[in-house]
Amino acid sequence: MRANWLKRHFGDLPVKADTEVTAEDRARFDLILFGDPGSNRLIAEALAVQSPWALPLRWTKDAVGFGENKFAADTHLPALIYPSPWRTDRYVVVNGVPLARGIPPARVLPTLDMQPLMPEAMGDFAIFHVDPATAGSAPAKSVHGGFFNEQWQ
């Protein structure tokens, strides 16, 4: 993951396990979270926050949803940037990776890494369809996405 990040973004990606992220880290840094609610406690906690800055994402074992749109969780992954639910002067980026679905992360991350090159995938949020049979060898398809307005709606 770090090598792909360095190649695509021309900078180092500091990495901590979700269990090592402190309250000070949440206050001082924007967070980039990889995984799903079952594998990354910070994603699960961010989804559970009930506040004006709660993530506009629903993500369970069965479904991933934005607004009225709902997709099967076993073949769809979300990606988004949004104000942090813990500090509104920080951001959180969620990069869904199906760590518990039997698709090796090494096959999914390169697939999702291609997305910034695809115009339909650019935006503040997206839901990607990932075919387990072709993950890593064919790009995931953006099936829903867009931009938030100035009020993050």
PDB file of C-alpha atoms in Angstrom:
ATOM      1  CA  MET A   1       0.000   0.000   0.000  1.00  0.00           C
ATOM      2  CA  ARG A   2       2.790   2.460   0.909  1.00  0.00           C
ATOM      3  CA  ALA A   3       4.637   1.802  -2.356  1.00  0.00           C
ATOM      4  CA  ASN A   4       1.478   2.420  -4.408  1.00  0.00           C
ATOM      5  CA  TRP A   5       0.818   5.619  -2.455  1.00  0.00           C
ATOM      6  CA  LEU A   6       4.362   6.922  -2.999  1.00  0.00           C
ATOM      7  CA  LYS A   7       4.200   6.152  -6.722  1.00  0.00           C
ATOM      8  CA  ARG A   8       0.812   7.850  -7.242  1.00  0.00           C
ATOM      9  CA  HIS A   9       0.977  10.733  -4.773  1.00  0.00           C
ATOM     10  CA  PHE A  10       4.709  11.491  -4.630  1.00  0.00           C
ATOM     11  CA  GLY A  11       4.887  11.489  -0.857  1.00  0.00           C
ATOM     12  CA  ASP A  12       5.221   9.214   2.123  1.00  0.00           C
ATOM     13  CA  LEU A  13       2.097   7.817   3.768  1.00  0.00           C
ATOM     14  CA  PRO A  14       2.496   7.733   7.551  1.00  0.00           C
ATOM     15  CA  VAL A  15       0.791   4.560   8.738  1.00  0.00           C
ATOM     16  CA  LYS A  16      -0.634   3.602  12.124  1.00  0.00           C
ATOM     17  CA  ALA A  17      -2.874   0.727  13.074  1.00  0.00           C
ATOM     18  CA  ASP A  18      -6.384   1.869  13.920  1.00  0.00           C
ATOM     19  CA  THR A  19      -5.763   0.835  17.534  1.00  0.00           C
ATOM     20  CA  GLU A  20      -2.719   3.162  17.723  1.00  0.00           C
ATOM     21  CA  VAL A  21      -4.484   6.368  16.615  1.00  0.00           C
ATOM     22  CA  THR A  22      -4.836   8.691  19.596  1.00  0.00           C
ATOM     23  CA  ALA A  23      -7.178  11.558  20.423  1.00  0.00           C
ATOM     24  CA  GLU A  24      -4.210  13.855  19.755  1.00  0.00           C
ATOM     25  CA  ASP A  25      -3.816  12.324  16.270  1.00  0.00           C
ATOM     26  CA  ARG A  26      -7.508  12.961  15.569  1.00  0.00           C
ATOM     27  CA  ALA A  27      -7.056  16.585  16.666  1.00  0.00           C
ATOM     28  CA  ARG A  28      -3.811  17.280  14.784  1.00  0.00           C
ATOM     29  CA  PHE A  29      -4.192  15.347  11.531  1.00  0.00           C
ATOM     30  CA  ASP A  30      -6.547  14.598   8.700  1.00  0.00           C
ATOM     31  CA  LEU A  31      -7.099  10.823   8.701  1.00  0.00           C
ATOM     32  CA  ILE A  32      -7.050   8.441   5.745  1.00  0.00           C
ATOM     33  CA  LEU A  33      -8.825   5.256   6.770  1.00  0.00           C
ATOM     34  CA  PHE A  34      -8.524   1.981   4.886  1.00  0.00           C
ATOM     35  CA  GLY A  35     -10.689  -1.062   5.469  1.00  0.00           C
ATOM     36  CA  ASP A  36     -14.310  -1.561   6.402  1.00  0.00           C
ATOM     37  CA  PRO A  37     -16.293  -1.147   9.646  1.00  0.00           C
ATOM     38  CA  GLY A  38     -15.406  -4.688  10.696  1.00  0.00           C
ATOM     39  CA  SER A  39     -11.660  -4.310  10.194  1.00  0.00           C
ATOM     40  CA  ASN A  40     -11.018  -0.667  11.145  1.00  0.00           C
ATOM     41  CA  ARG A  41     -12.424   0.590  14.437  1.00  0.00           C
ATOM     42  CA  LEU A  42     -12.061   4.227  13.331  1.00  0.00           C
ATOM     43  CA  ILE A  43     -14.356   3.644  10.354  1.00  0.00           C
ATOM     44  CA  ALA A  44     -16.880   1.957  12.650  1.00  0.00           C
ATOM     45  CA  GLU A  45     -16.637   4.820  15.172  1.00  0.00           C
ATOM     46  CA  ALA A  46     -16.930   7.497  12.463  1.00  0.00           C
ATOM     47  CA  LEU A  47     -20.063   5.827  11.101  1.00  0.00           C
ATOM     48  CA  ALA A  48     -21.593   5.708  14.593  1.00  0.00           C
ATOM     49  CA  VAL A  49     -21.117   9.418  15.402  1.00  0.00           C
ATOM     50  CA  GLN A  50     -24.452  11.227  15.699  1.00  0.00           C
ATOM     51  CA  SER A  51     -23.753  14.904  15.084  1.00  0.00           C
ATOM     52  CA  PRO A  52     -24.226  17.557  12.406  1.00  0.00           C
ATOM     53  CA  TRP A  53     -20.950  16.266  10.899  1.00  0.00           C
ATOM     54  CA  ALA A  54     -21.891  12.601  10.907  1.00  0.00           C
ATOM     55  CA  LEU A  55     -20.675  10.819   7.790  1.00  0.00           C
ATOM     56  CA  PRO A  56     -23.400  10.654   5.111  1.00  0.00           C
ATOM     57  CA  LEU A  57     -22.582   6.999   4.594  1.00  0.00           C
ATOM     58  CA  ARG A  58     -24.328   3.868   5.806  1.00  0.00           C
ATOM     59  CA  TRP A  59     -22.193   0.728   5.752  1.00  0.00           C
ATOM     60  CA  THR A  60     -23.209  -2.625   7.172  1.00  0.00           C
ATOM     61  CA  LYS A  61     -22.233  -6.214   6.366  1.00  0.00           C
ATOM     62  CA  ASP A  62     -25.080  -6.283   3.848  1.00  0.00           C
ATOM     63  CA  ALA A  63     -25.253  -2.825   2.272  1.00  0.00           C
ATOM     64  CA  VAL A  64     -23.395   0.390   1.469  1.00  0.00           C
ATOM     65  CA  GLY A  65     -25.529   3.476   1.036  1.00  0.00           C
ATOM     66  CA  PHE A  66     -25.533   7.191   0.309  1.00  0.00           C
ATOM     67  CA  GLY A  67     -28.863   8.988   0.586  1.00  0.00           C
ATOM     68  CA  GLU A  68     -31.507   6.910  -1.176  1.00  0.00           C
ATOM     69  CA  ASN A  69     -28.902   4.816  -2.995  1.00  0.00           C
ATOM     70  CA  LYS A  70     -28.134   1.376  -1.612  1.00  0.00           C
ATOM     71  CA  PHE A  71     -25.661  -1.229  -2.915  1.00  0.00           C
ATOM     72  CA  ALA A  72     -24.679  -4.770  -1.941  1.00  0.00           C
ATOM     73  CA  ALA A  73     -21.728  -4.618   0.460  1.00  0.00           C
ATOM     74  CA  ASP A  74     -20.149  -7.805  -0.869  1.00  0.00           C
ATOM     75  CA  THR A  75     -19.459  -6.204  -4.274  1.00  0.00           C
ATOM     76  CA  HIS A  76     -19.408  -2.456  -3.568  1.00  0.00           C
ATOM     77  CA  LEU A  77     -16.967  -0.188  -1.759  1.00  0.00           C
ATOM     78  CA  PRO A  78     -17.274   3.457  -0.731  1.00  0.00           C
ATOM     79  CA  ALA A  79     -14.676   6.194  -0.980  1.00  0.00           C
ATOM     80  CA  LEU A  80     -15.192   9.709   0.337  1.00  0.00           C
ATOM     81  CA  ILE A  81     -13.688  12.798   1.883  1.00  0.00           C
ATOM     82  CA  TYR A  82     -15.728  14.597   4.530  1.00  0.00           C
ATOM     83  CA  PRO A  83     -15.192  16.831   7.574  1.00  0.00           C
ATOM     84  CA  SER A  84     -14.030  14.702  10.453  1.00  0.00           C
ATOM     85  CA  PRO A  85     -16.889  13.655  12.737  1.00  0.00           C
ATOM     86  CA  TRP A  86     -14.496  14.270  15.648  1.00  0.00           C
ATOM     87  CA  ARG A  87     -13.123  17.719  14.640  1.00  0.00           C
ATOM     88  CA  THR A  88     -14.716  19.933  12.009  1.00  0.00           C
ATOM     89  CA  ASP A  89     -11.369  21.626  11.303  1.00  0.00           C
ATOM     90  CA  ARG A  90      -9.999  18.278  10.061  1.00  0.00           C
ATOM     91  CA  TYR A  91     -11.006  15.832   7.344  1.00  0.00           C
ATOM     92  CA  VAL A  92     -11.446  12.114   7.153  1.00  0.00           C
ATOM     93  CA  VAL A  93     -10.969  10.095   3.991  1.00  0.00           C
ATOM     94  CA  VAL A  94     -12.540   6.637   3.822  1.00  0.00           C
ATOM     95  CA  ASN A  95     -11.082   4.171   1.329  1.00  0.00           C
ATOM     96  CA  GLY A  96     -13.159   1.036   1.475  1.00  0.00           C
ATOM     97  CA  VAL A  97     -11.172  -2.165   1.183  1.00  0.00           C
ATOM     98  CA  PRO A  98     -12.943  -5.512   1.651  1.00  0.00           C
ATOM     99  CA  LEU A  99     -10.519  -7.023   4.126  1.00  0.00           C
ATOM    100  CA  ALA A 100     -13.036  -9.550   5.391  1.00  0.00           C
ATOM    101  CA  ARG A 101     -14.585 -10.584   2.072  1.00  0.00           C
ATOM    102  CA  GLY A 102     -12.047 -13.041   0.729  1.00  0.00           C
ATOM    103  CA  ILE A 103     -10.618 -10.625  -1.839  1.00  0.00           C
ATOM    104  CA  PRO A 104      -6.936 -10.145  -1.057  1.00  0.00           C
ATOM    105  CA  PRO A 105      -6.225  -6.429  -0.420  1.00  0.00           C
ATOM    106  CA  ALA A 106      -3.231  -6.656  -2.768  1.00  0.00           C
ATOM    107  CA  ARG A 107      -5.720  -7.308  -5.597  1.00  0.00           C
ATOM    108  CA  VAL A 108      -8.161  -4.555  -4.627  1.00  0.00           C
ATOM    109  CA  LEU A 109      -5.851  -1.640  -3.820  1.00  0.00           C
ATOM    110  CA  PRO A 110      -4.283  -1.450  -7.308  1.00  0.00           C
ATOM    111  CA  THR A 111      -7.791  -1.586  -8.784  1.00  0.00           C
ATOM    112  CA  LEU A 112      -8.996   1.342  -6.687  1.00  0.00           C
ATOM    113  CA  ASP A 113      -5.668   3.131  -7.182  1.00  0.00           C
ATOM    114  CA  MET A 114      -6.557   3.499 -10.890  1.00  0.00           C
ATOM    115  CA  GLN A 115      -9.717   5.445 -10.117  1.00  0.00           C
ATOM    116  CA  PRO A 116      -8.298   8.999 -10.048  1.00  0.00           C
ATOM    117  CA  LEU A 117      -7.469   8.549 -13.737  1.00  0.00           C
ATOM    118  CA  MET A 118     -11.119   7.909 -14.599  1.00  0.00           C
ATOM    119  CA  PRO A 119     -13.255  11.093 -14.900  1.00  0.00           C
ATOM    120  CA  GLU A 120     -16.484   9.452 -13.695  1.00  0.00           C
ATOM    121  CA  ALA A 121     -14.723   8.450 -10.461  1.00  0.00           C
ATOM    122  CA  MET A 122     -13.589  11.944  -9.477  1.00  0.00           C
ATOM    123  CA  GLY A 123     -15.515  13.782  -6.817  1.00  0.00           C
ATOM    124  CA  ASP A 124     -15.972  13.970  -3.066  1.00  0.00           C
ATOM    125  CA  PHE A 125     -17.624  10.569  -2.813  1.00  0.00           C
ATOM    126  CA  ALA A 126     -18.045   7.441  -4.884  1.00  0.00           C
ATOM    127  CA  ILE A 127     -19.347   3.916  -4.653  1.00  0.00           C
ATOM    128  CA  PHE A 128     -17.325   1.407  -6.654  1.00  0.00           C
ATOM    129  CA  HIS A 129     -18.460  -1.978  -7.931  1.00  0.00           C
ATOM    130  CA  VAL A 130     -15.641  -4.480  -7.414  1.00  0.00           C
ATOM    131  CA  ASP A 131     -15.964  -7.830  -9.134  1.00  0.00           C
ATOM    132  CA  PRO A 132     -14.095 -10.404  -6.997  1.00  0.00           C
ATOM    133  CA  ALA A 133     -13.228 -12.391 -10.138  1.00  0.00           C
ATOM    134  CA  THR A 134     -11.413  -9.477 -11.786  1.00  0.00           C
ATOM    135  CA  ALA A 135     -10.256  -7.374  -8.802  1.00  0.00           C
ATOM    136  CA  GLY A 136      -6.728  -6.184  -9.457  1.00  0.00           C
ATOM    137  CA  SER A 137      -6.802  -6.924 -13.173  1.00  0.00           C
ATOM    138  CA  ALA A 138      -9.702  -4.696 -14.247  1.00  0.00           C
ATOM    139  CA  PRO A 139     -10.713  -1.281 -12.916  1.00  0.00           C
ATOM    140  CA  ALA A 140     -13.538  -1.093 -10.432  1.00  0.00           C
ATOM    141  CA  LYS A 141     -16.504   0.741 -11.902  1.00  0.00           C
ATOM    142  CA  SER A 142     -17.835   3.900 -10.278  1.00  0.00           C
ATOM    143  CA  VAL A 143     -21.594   3.335  -9.988  1.00  0.00           C
ATOM    144  CA  HIS A 144     -22.498   6.375  -7.890  1.00  0.00           C
ATOM    145  CA  GLY A 145     -20.627   9.511  -6.946  1.00  0.00           C
ATOM    146  CA  GLY A 146     -20.416  13.235  -6.999  1.00  0.00           C
ATOM    147  CA  PHE A 147     -19.610  16.370  -5.090  1.00  0.00           C
ATOM    148  CA  PHE A 148     -20.900  17.803  -1.843  1.00  0.00           C
ATOM    149  CA  ASN A 149     -22.072  21.421  -1.782  1.00  0.00           C
ATOM    150  CA  GLU A 150     -20.537  24.113   0.421  1.00  0.00           C
ATOM    151  CA  GLN A 151     -22.553  22.816   3.382  1.00  0.00           C
ATOM    152  CA  TRP A 152     -21.267  19.256   2.754  1.00  0.00           C
ATOM    153  CA  GLN A 153     -24.741  18.077   1.679  1.00  0.00           C
TER     154      GLN A 153
END
